[in-house]
C-alpha positions as a printed Julia matrix, in Angstrom:
538×3 Matrix{Float64}:
 -119.38   81.89  27.85
 -118.04   81.87  31.45
 -119.62   84.72  33.42
 -116.34   85.82  35.05
 -114.52   86.0   31.72
 -117.39   87.99  30.26
 -117.33   90.47  33.12
 -113.54   90.81  32.81
 -113.9    91.72  29.13
 -116.72   94.2   29.79
 -114.87   95.9   32.66
 -111.66   96.16  30.61
 -113.51   97.85  27.78
 -115.26  100.11  30.27
 -111.87  101.29  31.56
 -110.84  102.13  27.99
 -114.08  104.0   27.47
 -113.71  106.08  30.62
 -110.11  106.97  29.76
 -111.09  107.96  26.25
 -114.14  109.94  27.33
 -112.64  111.86  30.22
 -108.9   112.07  29.62
 -108.64  112.56  25.85
 -109.87  115.91  24.52
 -112.33  115.62  21.61
 -110.93  116.24  18.17
 -112.25  118.8   15.75
 -113.35  117.44  12.41
 -111.76  118.71   9.23
 -110.91  117.67   5.66
 -107.68  115.72   5.31
 -104.39  117.14   4.17
 -101.69  115.4    2.22
  -98.98  113.89   4.39
  -95.3   114.73   4.06
  -92.76  112.73   2.12
  -91.47  109.53   3.66
  -88.28  109.03   1.69
  -84.92  108.1    3.12
  -83.24  110.76   5.24
  -79.47  110.78   4.7
  -77.09  112.45   7.14
  -74.61  114.73   5.35
  -71.16  113.11   5.25
  -69.23  116.29   4.55
  -68.6   118.74   7.39
  -71.09  121.56   7.07
  -68.45  124.26   7.48
  -66.9   123.1    4.2
  -70.16  123.33   2.27
  -70.47  127.11   2.4
  -67.93  129.82   1.69
  -65.61  130.83   4.56
  -66.21  134.29   6.03
  -63.72  136.73   7.56
  -64.65  137.11  11.24
  -61.84  139.44  12.28
  -63.76  142.53  11.24
  -66.94  141.48  13.03
  -67.55  143.64  16.14
  -67.57  141.93  19.52
  -70.57  142.51  21.76
  -70.94  141.68  25.42
  -73.84  139.61  26.67
  -77.12  141.46  26.82
  -76.25  144.47  24.63
  -79.18  145.4   22.4
  -78.71  145.0   18.64
  -81.37  145.17  15.93
  -82.76  141.71  15.29
  -82.71  140.24  11.8
  -84.92  137.31  10.85
  -83.86  134.8    8.18
  -86.64  132.75   6.59
  -86.12  129.21   5.29
  -88.67  127.54   3.04
  -88.73  123.87   1.98
  -91.56  121.73   0.56
  -92.09  120.2    4.02
  -91.63  123.06   6.49
  -90.88  126.73   6.9
  -88.46  128.06   9.53
  -87.47  131.45  10.88
  -84.06  132.07  12.47
  -82.98  135.08  14.51
  -79.65  136.91  14.39
  -79.99  137.3   18.16
  -78.06  134.26  19.34
  -78.41  132.49  15.99
  -81.53  130.8   17.36
  -84.67  129.23  15.9
  -87.92  131.2   16.33
  -90.37  129.16  14.24
  -90.57  125.77  12.57
  -93.94  125.15  10.9
  -94.88  121.82   9.29
  -96.64  122.55   6.0
  -98.43  119.22   5.58
  -99.82  118.87   9.11
 -102.5   121.09  10.64
 -103.78  121.68  14.14
 -107.38  121.07  13.06
 -109.45  120.16  10.02
 -111.09  122.71   7.79
 -110.22  126.19   6.62
 -109.35  127.28  10.15
 -106.56  124.73  10.37
 -103.07  126.19  10.78
  -99.73  124.44  10.15
  -98.33  122.69  13.21
  -95.84  124.97  14.99
  -92.98  123.08  16.63
  -91.26  126.01  18.37
  -92.54  127.87  21.41
  -90.09  130.37  22.88
  -90.17  131.45  26.51
  -91.67  134.66  27.83
  -88.19  136.08  28.44
  -87.21  135.59  24.79
  -85.31  132.29  24.9
  -85.46  130.11  21.78
  -83.93  126.8   20.65
  -80.28  126.41  19.56
  -78.84  128.7   22.21
  -75.15  127.9   22.7
  -73.03  127.65  25.85
  -69.23  127.23  25.69
  -67.48  125.52  28.58
  -64.15  126.82  29.87
  -63.34  127.12  33.56
  -66.94  128.21  33.96
  -69.86  128.18  31.56
  -70.27  131.15  29.24
  -73.73  131.49  27.77
  -73.97  133.02  24.31
  -77.74  133.36  24.26
  -78.16  137.0   23.17
  -74.85  137.63  21.44
  -75.67  139.2   18.07
  -74.74  137.27  14.96
  -74.33  138.47  11.41
  -75.97  136.68   8.49
  -75.58  137.89   4.91
  -78.66  135.98   3.77
  -82.21  137.22   4.18
  -83.89  133.99   3.13
  -83.36  130.52   1.72
  -85.87  128.83  -0.55
  -85.39  125.15  -1.33
  -87.46  123.33  -3.92
  -87.42  119.72  -5.0
  -84.98  120.71  -7.76
  -82.67  122.42  -5.27
  -82.03  119.68  -2.75
  -79.8   121.33  -0.14
  -78.84  124.74   1.14
  -77.51  126.41   4.25
  -77.54  129.52   6.43
  -74.39  130.82   8.17
  -74.28  132.99  11.31
  -71.07  134.76  12.37
  -70.43  136.29  15.78
  -67.78  137.32  18.3
  -67.93  137.26  22.09
  -66.69  140.08  24.32
  -63.35  138.28  24.83
  -62.74  137.98  21.09
  -63.78  134.35  20.58
  -65.15  133.86  17.07
  -68.31  131.8   16.63
  -69.64  130.35  13.39
  -73.01  128.56  13.38
  -74.04  126.79  10.19
  -77.42  125.21   9.49
  -77.85  122.98   6.42
  -81.33  121.97   5.22
  -82.69  119.41   2.77
  -85.79  119.75   0.63
  -86.47  116.01   0.88
  -86.79  115.46   4.63
  -87.2   116.92   8.12
  -83.53  116.61   9.03
  -81.18  119.56   9.57
  -77.42  119.54  10.14
  -75.97  121.95  12.71
  -72.25  122.77  12.9
  -70.65  125.2   15.34
  -67.03  126.34  14.94
  -65.22  128.12  17.78
  -61.98  130.11  17.31
  -60.6   131.76  20.47
  -57.76  134.28  20.54
  -54.22  132.79  20.54
  -53.83  133.86  24.16
  -56.81  131.77  25.27
  -57.17  128.01  25.33
  -59.77  126.19  23.3
  -63.0   125.45  25.19
  -63.45  121.99  26.63
  -66.94  121.51  25.3
  -70.21  123.08  24.29
  -73.88  122.81  25.2
  -76.65  123.34  22.68
  -80.17  123.77  24.03
  -83.73  123.06  22.95
  -86.19  125.38  24.71
  -89.77  124.19  25.24
  -92.42  126.54  26.55
  -95.23  124.61  28.25
  -98.83  125.51  27.52
 -101.08  123.91  30.12
 -104.2   125.36  28.5
 -103.66  123.46  25.24
 -101.81  120.34  26.4
 -102.36  117.76  29.11
  -98.81  116.9   30.21
 -100.06  114.26  32.64
 -102.29  112.41  30.17
 -102.2   108.62  30.27
 -102.98  108.47  26.55
 -100.2   109.83  24.37
  -97.03  111.03  26.1
  -96.13  114.73  25.97
  -92.78  115.81  27.35
  -88.98  115.45  27.16
  -87.53  112.14  26.01
  -84.15  110.56  25.32
  -82.91  107.24  24.02
  -80.15  106.39  26.49
  -78.75  103.33  28.23
  -80.3   101.17  25.51
  -83.91  102.19  26.11
  -86.46  104.94  25.58
  -86.72  107.31  28.53
  -89.82  109.5   28.68
  -89.75  111.93  31.59
  -93.05  113.18  32.94
  -92.71  116.87  33.68
  -94.19  116.66  37.15
  -91.76  113.87  38.06
  -88.51  115.67  37.17
  -86.34  115.0   40.22
  -85.01  118.2   41.79
  -85.88  120.05  38.61
  -83.55  118.09  36.31
  -82.53  114.64  35.11
  -79.23  113.71  33.43
  -78.35  110.88  31.03
  -74.64  110.22  30.51
  -74.4   106.76  28.95
  -75.17  105.86  25.34
  -77.33  108.88  24.57
  -78.43  108.35  20.95
  -80.83  111.28  20.85
  -82.64  113.71  23.13
  -85.57  116.04  22.56
  -89.23  116.84  23.16
  -92.26  114.93  21.88
  -96.02  114.99  21.9
  -98.48  112.41  20.63
  -97.73  112.97  16.94
  -94.53  115.05  16.59
  -90.9   115.08  17.73
  -88.0   117.54  17.92
  -84.69  115.84  18.75
  -80.91  116.38  18.64
  -79.0   113.55  16.93
  -75.24  113.31  17.58
  -73.1   112.51  14.55
  -70.9   110.07  16.48
  -71.67  107.08  18.71
  -73.63  109.17  21.18
  -73.86  112.36  23.18
  -71.49  112.78  26.09
  -74.53  113.71  28.16
  -78.05  115.1   27.93
  -79.76  117.03  30.69
  -83.5   117.62  31.05
  -84.05  120.78  33.09
  -87.27  122.3   34.38
  -86.28  125.9   35.06
  -89.74  126.95  36.16
  -93.35  125.81  35.91
  -93.61  126.75  32.23
  -90.14  126.07  30.8
  -88.22  122.88  30.02
  -84.7   122.84  28.57
  -83.0   119.93  26.82
  -79.25  120.58  27.15
  -76.95  118.42  25.01
  -73.26  118.5   25.99
  -70.49  117.44  23.62
  -66.73  117.77  23.6
  -65.32  119.94  20.84
  -63.15  118.39  18.16
  -59.94  120.04  16.86
  -60.32  121.42  13.35
  -57.89  120.39  10.63
  -57.32  124.11   9.99
  -55.86  124.54  13.5
  -56.7   127.09  16.17
  -60.4   126.28  16.19
  -62.79  123.64  17.49
  -66.09  122.42  16.13
  -68.98  120.09  16.87
  -71.91  118.98  14.73
  -75.37  117.57  15.32
  -78.22  116.28  13.29
  -81.6   117.68  14.25
  -84.96  116.11  13.47
  -88.14  118.16  13.68
  -91.2   116.53  12.19
  -93.88  113.84  12.41
  -93.61  110.59  14.35
  -94.04  108.58  11.17
  -92.52  105.15  11.76
  -91.05  104.87   8.24
  -89.46  108.33   8.35
  -88.02  107.77  11.82
  -86.66  104.34  10.87
  -84.86  105.81   7.86
  -83.12  108.34  10.12
  -81.74  105.59  12.36
  -80.18  106.35  15.79
  -83.06  104.36  17.38
  -85.3   107.35  16.67
  -88.2   105.04  15.76
  -88.23  103.8   19.37
  -90.11  106.98  20.28
  -93.2   105.24  18.87
  -94.18  103.03  21.78
  -97.54  101.31  22.17
  -96.71   99.99  25.63
  -97.58   96.41  26.53
  -99.3    95.92  23.15
  -96.29   97.14  21.15
  -95.45   93.65  19.88
  -98.92   93.41  18.27
  -99.59   97.07  17.48
  -96.49   97.76  15.37
  -97.02   94.8   13.0
 -100.64   95.94  12.62
  -99.44   99.44  11.78
  -96.98   98.14   9.19
  -99.69   95.94   7.63
 -102.11   98.88   7.47
  -99.45  101.06   5.83
  -98.76   98.29   3.31
 -102.45   97.85   2.46
 -102.83  101.62   2.18
 -100.36  101.6   -0.73
 -103.01   99.74  -2.73
 -106.25  101.1   -1.26
 -105.04  104.72  -0.82
 -107.51  104.85   2.05
 -106.86  103.65   5.58
 -110.54  102.87   6.08
 -110.47  100.26   3.32
 -107.1    99.06   4.64
 -108.74   98.43   8.04
 -111.58   96.5    6.38
 -109.12   94.41   4.35
 -107.1    93.58   7.45
 -110.3    92.66   9.33
 -111.27   90.2    6.59
 -107.83   88.57   6.67
 -107.92   88.25  10.45
 -111.39   86.7   10.24
 -110.13   84.09   7.78
 -107.16   83.3   10.02
 -109.38   82.85  13.08
 -112.07   80.85  11.25
 -110.92   77.41  12.51
 -110.91   78.69  16.09
 -114.35   80.25  15.68
 -115.72   77.06  14.16
 -114.37   75.0   17.06
 -115.8    77.49  19.53
 -119.24   77.31  17.95
 -119.25   73.52  18.09
 -118.27   73.69  21.76
 -121.14   76.08  22.53
 -123.57   73.9   20.55
 -122.48   70.82  22.52
 -122.82   72.75  25.77
 -126.37   73.69  24.83
 -127.19   70.02  24.12
 -125.98   69.12  27.62
 -128.34   71.54  29.35
 -130.92   68.87  30.32
 -128.21   66.77  32.05
 -126.73   69.87  33.72
 -130.16   70.89  34.99
 -130.69   67.42  36.42
 -127.33   67.54  38.2
 -128.17   70.92  39.74
 -131.43   69.55  41.1
 -129.7    66.45  42.46
 -126.66   68.14  44.04
 -127.99   71.64  44.55
 -126.99   71.71  48.21
 -123.54   70.17  47.67
 -121.56   72.65  45.6
 -118.34   70.64  45.6
 -119.99   67.43  44.44
 -121.96   69.34  41.81
 -118.75   70.72  40.32
 -117.18   67.24  40.22
 -120.2    65.75  38.47
 -120.31   68.62  35.95
 -116.61   68.14  35.14
 -117.18   64.4   34.65
 -120.04   65.19  32.29
 -117.85   67.6   30.3
 -115.1    64.96  30.04
 -117.53   62.28  28.94
 -118.87   64.36  26.06
 -115.51   66.15  25.42
 -116.98   69.6   25.95
 -114.93   72.63  27.04
 -117.21   75.04  28.98
 -114.83   77.9   28.18
 -114.58   77.05  24.48
 -117.08   79.72  23.52
 -114.88   82.41  25.04
 -111.78   81.64  22.98
 -112.51   83.78  19.88
 -113.28   86.84  22.0
 -110.25   86.3   24.24
 -107.94   85.89  21.23
 -109.33   88.95  19.46
 -109.27   91.12  22.58
 -105.47   91.82  22.5
 -105.78   92.66  18.79
 -108.68   94.96  19.59
 -106.63   96.79  22.25
 -103.58   96.97  19.96
 -105.78   98.43  17.22
 -107.09  100.93  19.75
 -103.59  102.27  20.49
 -102.59  102.28  16.8
 -105.64  104.32  15.83
 -105.3   106.61  18.83
 -101.57  107.35  18.57
 -100.36  106.85  14.98
  -99.86  109.96  12.89
 -100.55  107.92   9.76
 -104.22  107.76  10.82
 -104.43  111.31  12.14
 -106.96  113.19   9.98
 -107.08  110.15   7.63
 -110.48  110.11   5.85
 -112.68  107.15   4.97
 -115.92  107.81   3.08
 -118.96  110.07   3.4
 -119.06  111.81   6.8
 -116.03  110.03   8.31
 -113.08  112.35   7.66
 -110.82  111.34  10.56
 -110.36  107.67  11.45
 -108.57  108.58  14.68
 -111.58  110.61  15.93
 -115.03  109.42  16.95
 -117.96  109.32  14.52
 -119.54  112.81  14.86
 -123.01  111.45  14.06
 -122.65  108.17  16.01
 -123.94  106.19  13.02
 -121.22  103.53  13.01
 -121.47  102.81  16.78
 -125.24  102.27  16.45
 -124.73   99.97  13.46
 -122.04   98.14  15.39
 -124.44   97.63  18.31
 -127.17   96.35  16.0
 -124.81   93.91  14.29
 -123.6    92.72  17.69
 -127.21   92.12  18.78
 -127.78   89.96  15.69
 -124.66   87.89  16.38
 -125.77   87.38  19.99
 -129.2    86.14  18.86
 -127.53   83.71  16.44
 -125.11   82.34  19.03
 -126.17   79.18  20.89
 -127.09   79.87  24.52
 -126.35   77.74  27.56
 -129.85   78.0   28.98
 -128.73   80.07  31.95
 -131.28   82.93  32.12
 -128.89   85.28  33.94
 -126.15   84.73  31.39
 -128.63   85.09  28.53
 -129.7    88.5   29.85
 -126.06   89.56  30.14
 -125.37   88.53  26.56
 -128.35   90.53  25.3
 -127.28   93.57  27.34
 -123.75   93.56  25.92
 -124.69   95.22  22.57
 -126.21   98.14  24.48
 -123.17   98.47  26.74
 -120.75   98.25  23.81
 -122.71  100.8   21.79
 -122.4   103.43  24.51
 -118.72  102.64  25.04
 -117.96  102.9   21.32
 -119.61  106.31  20.95
 -116.29  108.07  21.71
 -113.93  105.45  20.33
 -111.9   106.22  17.16
 -114.14  105.64  14.15
 -111.49  103.37  12.61
 -111.81  101.05  15.6
 -115.62  101.06  15.36
 -115.37  100.19  11.65
 -113.09   97.28  12.53
 -115.58   95.93  15.08
 -118.6    96.57  12.83
 -117.06   94.75   9.85
 -115.96   91.95  12.17
 -119.58   91.53  13.37
 -120.95   91.52   9.81
 -118.43   88.85   8.83
 -119.39   86.94  11.97
 -123.05   86.9   10.88
 -122.21   85.37   7.48
 -119.75   83.0    9.1
 -122.43   81.9   11.57
 -124.87   81.19   8.74
 -122.22   79.1    7.0
 -121.35   77.15  10.15
 -125.04   76.55  10.96
 -125.51   75.05   7.52
 -122.46   72.79   7.91
 -123.37   71.67  11.44
 -126.94   70.93  10.38
């Protein structure tokens, strides 16, 4: 193997190791939990305001902004999540995912998607736009319901909030939920007094409180922050790079929201796209996602309305794809995306039969080994031929030792004469290296593998082996393959090859256990393949 290629591979893996060891916080180990449903997520075709019974708003008392009213909380339960809404502004206070936990074990708590600000701001605050903006954040709303409980038998249900501003404008906010998915439909109806014109538009807001103690918002592994699909591409805005405190998208906005490595909360317009979306950093600890839309005249006259879809759940590629709106684009494996996503789909397909992602990884490794067998066989023959040429190469070095240019010419002539490629032994490693890196990102950033168990002590394939057994076995198997591989006779290169198992073992100590299993199984298959090739060549 060429020394420069070998060093390039080692240094590349070393960079991955250092990033994983020092920039990714270690995961806590815990028993797995059952994942959420991945069925199709339909968008309601009927306007939400028509689903529930109309209420009489005329008798509802108007309240100016900021006046204190007793807060009422409305609880919503579905098989996939539980939510709590507040009558103060008709806002969302909690949204907990029942099938996903912050850590393994009994101490694990359901993932909480909502984090209000210290001054009491929560998602779904509404701003109406007339000559100047009028914020309806703390206007009290009335809700006749105390709770809503959806089961698999009861597919859909809704919660209605009614309110009136100080100038007599009537507001109706309706939220419709489904027991089968993580999608919610939001409809807002606005009815001003006859003496006042209809508002030009409305802004609905997602509020995200930043917690720098728990999250690394500048991490290079796994984006955390506001995102929008606009102008035909995914836009992920690093919080520290928000220009002048805000950034606006006004063309082809298909969705906008906030994401972390595994979860996403996003507004989904029910037409061709939002009029605009604005990402605002109001202070060091608060980010707002403001979605602006023009109001549409109601068929009942004298009122306007707008409606949104809202997704709040896991970044599962099948679930996101079923929603549409380019929501699945939020899963981005960077420069290895073209390899990583097919690998993820193949793993998910194999998992349908194995019901275990560890066995799915092993099955995929075997298939890849079979596919690359002709290349490996050719590589081995090239290395064997190179070893046979060592006496001639040694003689050339003695003869032209002081003339480097002539030595290189004579060595190339020798390679051409015997049809030997000096880099042929590197090909299998170079071909597998992109797959290795793609696997790394899949295992590190796919929620399908988060807390996914294998066997025995390995209960999270996306976390490192807590007992370091698999990395040690991987290093031992790599040492065996190195001893079985033909050498070129270069003592320096031979020492490097023998040192590689030690280097790789230490690097793999903190790698995802699923990735270590892939490399370990690949080495074991390589040993048997080498025995087979040796027999055929002999």
